[in-house]
XYZ file of C-alpha atoms in Angstrom:
532
model
C -115.331 -95.451 62.205
C -116.208 -92.667 64.564
C -114.960 -89.123 63.814
C -113.393 -86.805 66.261
C -115.132 -83.556 67.032
C -112.505 -81.518 65.143
C -112.863 -83.693 62.056
C -116.626 -83.268 62.303
C -116.253 -79.460 62.425
C -113.895 -79.474 59.477
C -116.258 -81.539 57.370
C -119.248 -79.353 58.152
C -117.110 -76.255 57.416
C -116.210 -77.563 53.938
C -119.884 -78.160 52.957
C -122.743 -77.199 55.236
C -124.555 -78.516 58.217
C -127.612 -79.608 56.149
C -125.422 -81.371 53.549
C -123.589 -83.262 56.241
C -126.862 -84.380 57.894
C -128.281 -85.462 54.526
C -125.147 -87.403 53.728
C -125.153 -89.107 57.113
C -128.871 -89.963 56.870
C -128.313 -91.540 53.466
C -125.356 -93.471 54.794
C -127.417 -94.756 57.670
C -130.340 -95.689 55.307
C -132.876 -93.082 56.327
C -133.258 -91.370 52.958
C -134.634 -94.168 50.770
C -133.582 -95.918 47.587
C -135.102 -93.556 45.018
C -132.802 -92.992 41.978
C -133.682 -89.311 41.576
C -133.063 -87.005 44.428
C -135.898 -84.988 45.731
C -135.978 -81.177 45.368
C -134.962 -80.741 48.989
C -131.944 -82.969 48.476
C -130.894 -81.099 45.317
C -131.157 -77.757 47.046
C -129.144 -79.032 49.978
C -126.413 -80.347 47.656
C -126.355 -77.105 45.669
C -126.116 -75.109 48.889
C -123.278 -77.352 49.983
C -121.373 -76.696 46.721
C -121.941 -73.000 46.968
C -120.863 -73.015 50.590
C -117.709 -74.850 49.617
C -116.948 -72.356 46.867
C -117.666 -69.503 49.262
C -115.358 -71.064 51.808
C -112.611 -71.347 49.205
C -113.169 -67.738 48.156
C -113.061 -66.589 51.768
C -109.842 -68.478 52.252
C -108.347 -66.859 49.163
C -109.558 -63.438 50.354
C -107.943 -64.024 53.713
C -104.723 -64.995 51.963
C -104.892 -61.873 49.741
C -105.652 -59.564 52.675
C -102.853 -61.111 54.610
C -100.449 -60.503 51.648
C -101.480 -56.839 51.316
C -100.967 -56.353 55.026
C -97.622 -58.063 54.760
C -96.591 -55.907 51.817
C -97.747 -52.801 53.632
C -95.797 -53.789 56.673
C -92.738 -54.523 54.535
C -93.092 -51.148 52.854
C -93.374 -49.405 56.200
C -90.296 -51.193 57.445
C -88.388 -50.339 54.313
C -89.500 -46.702 54.503
C -88.439 -46.505 58.114
C -85.073 -48.047 57.276
C -84.697 -45.661 54.312
C -85.419 -42.618 56.490
C -82.899 -43.818 59.032
C -80.366 -44.299 56.269
C -81.108 -40.843 54.829
C -80.707 -39.343 58.268
C -77.382 -41.082 58.705
C -76.270 -40.049 55.196
C -77.286 -36.441 55.862
C -75.360 -36.460 59.123
C -72.309 -37.889 57.357
C -72.564 -35.314 54.561
C -72.978 -32.474 57.038
C -69.925 -33.720 58.873
C -68.002 -33.884 55.594
C -69.085 -30.323 54.750
C -68.100 -29.148 58.218
C -64.703 -30.815 58.012
C -64.217 -29.484 54.478
C -65.161 -25.974 55.620
C -62.752 -26.224 58.540
C -60.030 -27.474 56.233
C -60.769 -24.675 53.738
C -60.744 -22.077 56.516
C -57.408 -23.425 57.683
C -56.100 -23.370 54.113
C -57.285 -19.783 53.727
C -55.232 -18.846 56.763
C -52.060 -20.403 55.406
C -52.343 -20.231 51.627
C -53.806 -18.422 48.619
C -55.170 -20.682 45.888
C -57.653 -18.391 44.117
C -57.555 -14.673 43.346
C -60.211 -14.337 40.656
C -60.754 -15.265 37.034
C -57.894 -15.083 34.524
C -55.227 -14.600 37.219
C -55.377 -17.696 39.447
C -53.519 -20.102 37.192
C -50.210 -21.144 38.725
C -51.035 -20.264 42.333
C -50.235 -23.850 43.314
C -46.617 -23.318 42.230
C -45.033 -22.133 45.480
C -41.341 -22.854 44.869
C -39.006 -19.858 44.508
C -35.470 -19.892 43.140
C -33.529 -19.219 46.332
C -30.124 -19.140 44.643
C -31.247 -16.585 42.051
C -32.880 -14.359 44.679
C -29.779 -14.435 46.866
C -27.656 -13.511 43.862
C -29.829 -10.451 43.301
C -29.820 -9.761 47.064
C -33.604 -9.986 47.193
C -35.583 -11.313 50.186
C -36.466 -15.007 49.993
C -39.745 -16.376 51.361
C -40.232 -20.079 51.998
C -43.968 -19.675 51.509
C -46.701 -17.076 51.497
C -47.098 -17.340 55.284
C -43.521 -16.167 55.720
C -44.153 -13.234 53.376
C -47.331 -12.377 55.291
C -45.426 -12.338 58.572
C -42.575 -10.308 57.066
C -44.901 -7.620 55.756
C -47.011 -7.781 58.927
C -50.280 -8.360 57.108
C -52.569 -11.406 57.495
C -53.116 -13.537 54.418
C -56.800 -12.637 54.456
C -55.891 -8.958 54.010
C -53.410 -9.707 51.226
C -56.097 -11.762 49.471
C -58.590 -8.914 49.834
C -56.146 -6.332 48.449
C -55.095 -8.491 45.485
C -58.388 -10.183 44.550
C -59.599 -9.386 41.033
C -63.340 -8.761 41.157
C -65.414 -8.010 38.076
C -67.849 -6.042 40.247
C -67.212 -4.770 43.753
C -68.517 -2.295 46.286
C -64.936 -1.430 47.186
C -62.342 0.372 45.088
C -58.741 0.146 46.264
C -57.795 3.398 44.509
C -58.770 7.059 44.578
C -59.170 7.949 40.897
C -59.052 11.508 39.608
C -57.847 13.423 36.583
C -55.252 16.172 36.407
C -54.655 18.379 33.366
C -51.552 17.735 31.289
C -49.163 20.530 30.475
C -49.530 19.713 26.802
C -53.335 19.500 27.005
C -55.784 16.739 27.804
C -56.133 14.887 31.082
C -54.065 12.321 32.917
C -55.708 9.654 35.088
C -54.161 9.418 38.545
C -54.965 6.303 40.564
C -53.716 6.793 44.106
C -53.834 3.639 46.273
C -55.664 3.750 49.568
C -53.568 3.462 52.775
C -53.465 -0.327 53.246
C -52.620 -1.032 49.625
C -50.155 1.873 49.509
C -48.312 0.450 52.536
C -47.984 -2.902 50.762
C -46.796 -1.296 47.526
C -44.230 0.767 49.433
C -42.917 -2.407 51.096
C -42.530 -4.148 47.723
C -40.817 -1.068 46.294
C -38.378 -0.628 49.183
C -37.532 -4.268 49.857
C -37.643 -5.737 46.348
C -37.681 -3.235 43.478
C -35.157 -0.762 44.889
C -32.631 -3.590 45.397
C -32.179 -4.092 41.647
C -29.360 -2.239 39.913
C -30.502 0.489 37.506
C -28.966 1.467 34.157
C -26.717 4.515 34.313
C -28.631 6.216 31.514
C -31.925 6.118 33.437
C -32.577 9.165 35.623
C -36.307 9.110 36.396
C -37.473 7.932 39.841
C -33.950 6.938 40.865
C -32.260 8.102 44.069
C -29.592 10.774 43.651
C -30.702 11.297 40.041
C -33.055 13.941 38.705
C -33.999 15.995 35.682
C -30.654 17.778 36.181
C -28.567 14.633 35.879
C -30.735 13.662 32.910
C -30.039 16.958 31.136
C -26.308 17.287 31.917
C -25.038 14.741 29.325
C -26.746 16.740 26.564
C -25.244 20.180 27.302
C -23.964 22.246 24.364
C -24.389 19.497 21.779
C -24.794 20.176 18.093
C -27.946 18.066 17.951
C -30.537 17.059 20.557
C -33.472 14.754 19.753
C -36.255 14.134 22.268
C -39.015 11.532 21.980
C -41.914 10.599 24.196
C -43.355 7.171 24.983
C -47.121 7.073 24.537
C -49.241 5.861 27.488
C -46.133 4.760 29.341
C -47.777 3.370 32.490
C -50.937 1.891 30.883
C -48.802 0.095 28.289
C -47.292 -2.093 31.039
C -49.764 -4.909 31.624
C -50.255 -7.182 34.615
C -48.654 -10.106 32.735
C -45.468 -8.089 32.176
C -45.315 -7.126 35.847
C -45.868 -10.727 36.938
C -43.178 -11.818 34.475
C -40.764 -9.320 36.034
C -41.083 -10.931 39.475
C -40.843 -14.402 37.946
C -37.602 -13.309 36.301
C -36.261 -12.269 39.700
C -36.775 -15.864 40.882
C -39.996 -15.641 42.872
C -42.525 -18.468 42.695
C -45.519 -18.119 40.421
C -47.727 -17.758 43.475
C -45.739 -14.825 44.895
C -45.223 -13.301 41.444
C -48.981 -13.401 40.862
C -49.589 -11.769 44.233
C -46.966 -9.053 43.626
C -48.355 -8.435 40.149
C -51.922 -8.028 41.411
C -50.891 -5.812 44.315
C -49.062 -3.378 42.022
C -51.518 -3.226 39.085
C -55.168 -2.361 38.720
C -58.148 -2.329 36.367
C -59.950 0.765 35.243
C -63.495 0.718 36.630
C -66.842 2.342 35.917
C -68.667 3.757 38.906
C -72.299 2.609 38.858
C -75.270 3.538 41.026
C -77.743 0.655 41.333
C -80.758 1.323 43.548
C -78.756 3.717 45.671
C -75.801 1.321 46.032
C -72.415 2.245 44.534
C -70.648 -0.485 42.558
C -67.340 -0.510 40.689
C -67.405 -2.595 37.505
C -64.160 -3.440 35.752
C -63.824 -2.248 32.192
C -63.498 -5.029 29.626
C -61.436 -4.822 26.461
C -63.877 -4.839 23.535
C -61.497 -6.764 21.266
C -60.383 -9.527 23.628
C -63.371 -9.591 25.973
C -60.954 -9.660 28.910
C -60.133 -7.169 31.614
C -57.187 -4.849 30.994
C -55.033 -4.754 34.114
C -52.019 -2.407 34.073
C -49.724 -0.191 36.143
C -51.536 2.673 37.865
C -50.019 6.133 37.658
C -50.049 7.213 41.285
C -48.733 4.035 42.893
C -45.355 4.373 44.684
C -44.235 1.093 43.101
C -45.124 1.948 39.486
C -42.078 4.125 38.619
C -39.626 1.489 39.844
C -41.463 -1.229 37.914
C -41.398 0.798 34.692
C -37.664 1.346 35.075
C -36.986 -2.372 35.522
C -39.301 -3.502 32.739
C -37.675 -0.998 30.372
C -34.195 -2.299 31.329
C -33.693 -4.274 28.119
C -35.041 -1.415 25.989
C -32.618 1.008 27.649
C -29.694 -1.317 27.028
C -30.602 -1.710 23.364
C -31.121 2.022 22.872
C -27.840 2.764 24.639
C -26.034 0.374 22.329
C -27.754 1.858 19.285
C -26.867 5.402 20.372
C -23.185 4.561 20.888
C -23.004 2.809 17.527
C -24.385 5.889 15.771
C -22.380 8.443 17.785
C -25.128 9.613 20.140
C -25.564 9.943 23.895
C -28.756 8.437 25.324
C -30.692 9.095 28.553
C -34.228 8.420 29.691
C -36.334 10.185 32.309
C -39.617 8.293 32.770
C -41.262 8.396 29.331
C -38.877 11.016 27.872
C -36.109 9.635 25.628
C -33.256 11.990 24.739
C -30.449 11.522 22.192
C -27.689 14.063 21.560
C -24.629 14.215 19.345
C -21.697 16.423 18.328
C -22.254 15.740 14.643
C -21.017 18.538 12.389
C -24.373 19.708 11.065
C -22.897 22.237 8.628
C -20.489 19.832 6.972
C -23.054 17.664 5.156
C -26.718 18.414 5.760
C -27.946 15.552 3.615
C -25.777 13.033 5.442
C -26.847 14.457 8.789
C -30.524 14.134 7.898
C -29.890 10.574 6.816
C -28.286 9.784 10.203
C -31.212 11.388 12.049
C -33.712 9.417 9.948
C -31.849 6.164 10.584
C -31.695 6.840 14.316
C -35.438 7.556 14.539
C -36.232 4.472 12.455
C -34.211 2.091 14.614
C -35.323 3.726 17.865
C -38.942 3.188 16.887
C -38.179 -0.402 15.934
C -36.511 -1.121 19.286
C -39.227 0.630 21.304
C -42.025 -1.212 19.493
C -40.358 -4.605 19.879
C -40.099 -3.986 23.633
C -43.843 -3.404 23.960
C -43.895 0.401 23.977
C -44.956 3.055 21.464
C -43.441 6.356 20.352
C -45.838 9.295 20.634
C -46.197 10.557 17.048
C -46.673 14.212 18.058
C -43.861 14.547 20.586
C -40.656 14.036 18.638
C -38.443 17.146 18.590
C -35.215 17.646 16.652
C -33.268 20.583 18.151
C -30.200 21.879 16.371
C -27.445 24.005 17.834
C -28.697 27.312 16.451
C -32.050 26.922 18.253
C -33.030 26.474 21.871
C -32.429 22.941 23.102
C -34.575 21.749 25.983
C -34.339 18.455 27.889
C -37.067 17.637 30.441
C -37.852 21.329 30.835
C -34.222 22.491 31.197
C -32.293 24.504 28.643
C -29.010 22.769 27.811
C -27.521 25.339 25.398
C -28.437 28.646 27.021
C -24.878 29.882 27.591
C -21.271 29.038 27.000
C -20.524 28.480 30.681
C -21.647 24.898 30.414
C -24.505 25.540 32.841
C -28.067 24.352 32.703
C -30.735 27.010 32.509
C -34.415 27.814 32.392
C -36.234 29.419 29.525
C -35.749 33.215 29.812
C -39.193 33.994 28.475
C -40.757 31.776 31.117
C -38.698 33.492 33.818
C -39.874 36.908 32.613
C -43.493 35.773 32.775
C -42.903 34.393 36.260
C -41.413 37.703 37.456
C -44.370 39.572 35.971
C -46.766 37.197 37.727
C -45.085 37.765 41.110
C -44.978 41.521 40.536
C -48.717 41.619 39.803
C -49.515 39.320 42.728
C -47.507 41.530 45.118
C -50.002 44.346 44.467
C -53.109 42.419 45.564
C -51.844 39.420 47.531
C -52.400 35.712 47.001
C -55.951 34.934 46.022
C -57.376 31.876 44.350
C -59.313 33.165 41.367
C -60.078 30.579 38.708
C -61.391 33.192 36.278
C -58.417 35.558 36.482
C -55.661 34.218 34.226
C -53.129 36.744 35.465
C -53.564 35.420 39.002
C -52.746 31.797 38.146
C -49.469 30.058 37.487
C -49.449 26.691 35.810
C -52.213 24.177 36.425
C -52.158 24.117 40.223
C -55.416 25.558 41.649
C -53.521 27.411 44.403
C -51.333 30.100 42.755
C -49.068 30.394 45.773
C -48.300 26.678 45.880
C -47.777 26.698 42.112
C -45.335 29.572 42.448
C -43.429 27.870 45.258
C -43.241 24.714 43.174
C -41.800 26.533 40.186
C -39.393 28.469 42.398
C -38.170 25.163 43.859
C -37.684 23.918 40.317
C -35.617 27.027 39.520
C -33.599 26.456 42.686
C -32.682 22.966 41.491
C -31.181 24.481 38.339
C -29.895 27.763 39.767
C -29.744 27.784 43.570
C -29.131 31.509 43.984
C -31.835 32.608 41.581
C -34.339 30.090 42.941
C -33.778 31.204 46.560
C -34.477 34.813 45.595
C -37.761 33.810 44.045
C -38.726 31.804 47.137
C -38.016 34.752 49.422
C -40.026 36.991 47.127
C -42.968 34.601 47.306
C -42.724 34.440 51.100
C -42.881 38.218 51.321
C -46.222 38.418 49.502
C -49.148 38.147 51.961
C -52.590 36.826 51.186
C -55.300 39.157 49.895
C -57.153 38.969 53.212
C -54.130 40.388 55.048
C -54.261 43.650 53.132
C -55.828 46.493 55.149
C -57.690 49.121 53.160
C -56.900 52.738 54.097
C -57.847 56.126 52.649
C -54.528 56.525 50.880
C -53.377 53.060 49.834
C -53.358 49.377 50.776
C -51.026 48.686 53.659
C -50.148 45.678 55.747
C -49.981 45.926 59.492
C -46.779 44.803 61.145
C -48.551 42.204 63.238
C -50.380 40.717 60.277
C -47.218 40.738 58.199
C -45.271 38.785 60.796
C -48.092 36.270 61.090
C -48.346 35.960 57.305
C -44.624 35.488 56.800
C -44.561 32.775 59.437
C -47.452 30.937 57.774
C -45.912 31.346 54.332
C -42.571 30.021 55.570
C -44.216 26.947 57.073
C -46.237 26.258 53.921
C -43.187 26.904 51.798
C -41.228 24.218 53.610
C -44.146 21.835 53.191
C -44.348 22.693 49.522
C -40.617 22.149 49.013
C -40.833 18.791 50.749
C -43.798 17.865 48.594
C -42.001 18.924 45.428
C -38.943 16.920 46.430
C -41.147 13.924 47.099
C -42.997 14.341 43.830
C -39.762 14.569 41.896
C -39.100 10.949 42.826
C -42.613 9.696 42.192
C -44.239 11.424 39.205
C -43.952 13.850 36.312
C -44.009 16.645 38.849
C -42.851 19.385 36.507
C -46.316 19.221 34.917
C -47.632 21.354 37.776
C -45.981 24.339 36.115
């Protein structure tokens, strides 16, 4: 049977050309009938076997190479698909981040959900007790946006003012120390304009709406140190006590709790609490940059946030937080036959007990009163100053917030006569040389104010509150004394020219009015009598 050309090629390819020819020659009878093959035939057959093996190996190699190429191509395709998928995933993630950022930015415009560590819990609670607020006649806000619009400040600014930062380049307060009348220093933290405006709004529209106890006279309209002293006039016994660290003892949590008690949501109460309290800070210089680091309580490891002395809202907050204490002390005083008043951190008790009748019994009553007062004060979160408790009996001078309450029998309040004599001597000496700020000259200073003239005007205004006629005379006397620079040296004596005198009096009168206004303002905001 004849073979096709393709079959012939395939057969030769599987062996070799020589092996095929040999096989065909033997088939056709050209090779011979010898039993043993010749050397040529054996070599041809061996070559054919080797060629076949080589062909098989080549085929396997081709298959292997083809598989590697296929795998490589598959890998390339997979890598390409993976990169495309990563690109798509990245685009989706970027879009998610963008949408999340937009949503967060929108949330920041309409809500406050974080204000720093330790103070952000409860910011999601935005529901206020409308009925309770209306009962107290306090403004109600549906949400923080409404409050922001009412106070005319964007939420971003409120967040900035209230945010509690452990370290910041910005301090919301001007901190400085002023000397105390009794010695030592008092830290004054005066808020900067934006924060002060917010605190004033809270004070005027929220805090001042709450009714105050009748026995509280500090930082209350139409009440003063005079109204505080009047109930204790000409009493047989007057006892005065002082609360230690009055403002610093009122923590942020207590302030927040006060607003919660009013009926405001936890979110608004947190905001109000942060806006009206502060942390003491250390001023640090790091590589020429100024930083303010919050002080941390060594015992608790937490920041100590409290009422600043210098904020316009602080006095009103102290009065409201001490409401329960005042009620308890008032009840205690009435039960034991005493009259009670409070001016800021000064507690005063007075009684008409007959001190001569039974001294032992009287001492027992005084001891009991002091014991229970301390117990009440401590339970309300305050502390009695151990060195500022004074028991003043009828035979001795009795003083309440700087005013003498038993000076005469005319039932009038007075000022310490010895102090008045010193003040007259000071003005008499000053009239000889004029007003001059001299830190080293003790006889040229009055009180702790660096400007002797302003100090004198302040004390004269204080006298005028107690005794209008006497105080006005002192003010006119002060106005008549020119400054040292206005004195003209002559050969005979020191005279003042008429022109200079008129100019001086006009300036003094203007400054005097400013001083009186400042004193009046301070009387509502701080322990202003300390300037004397």
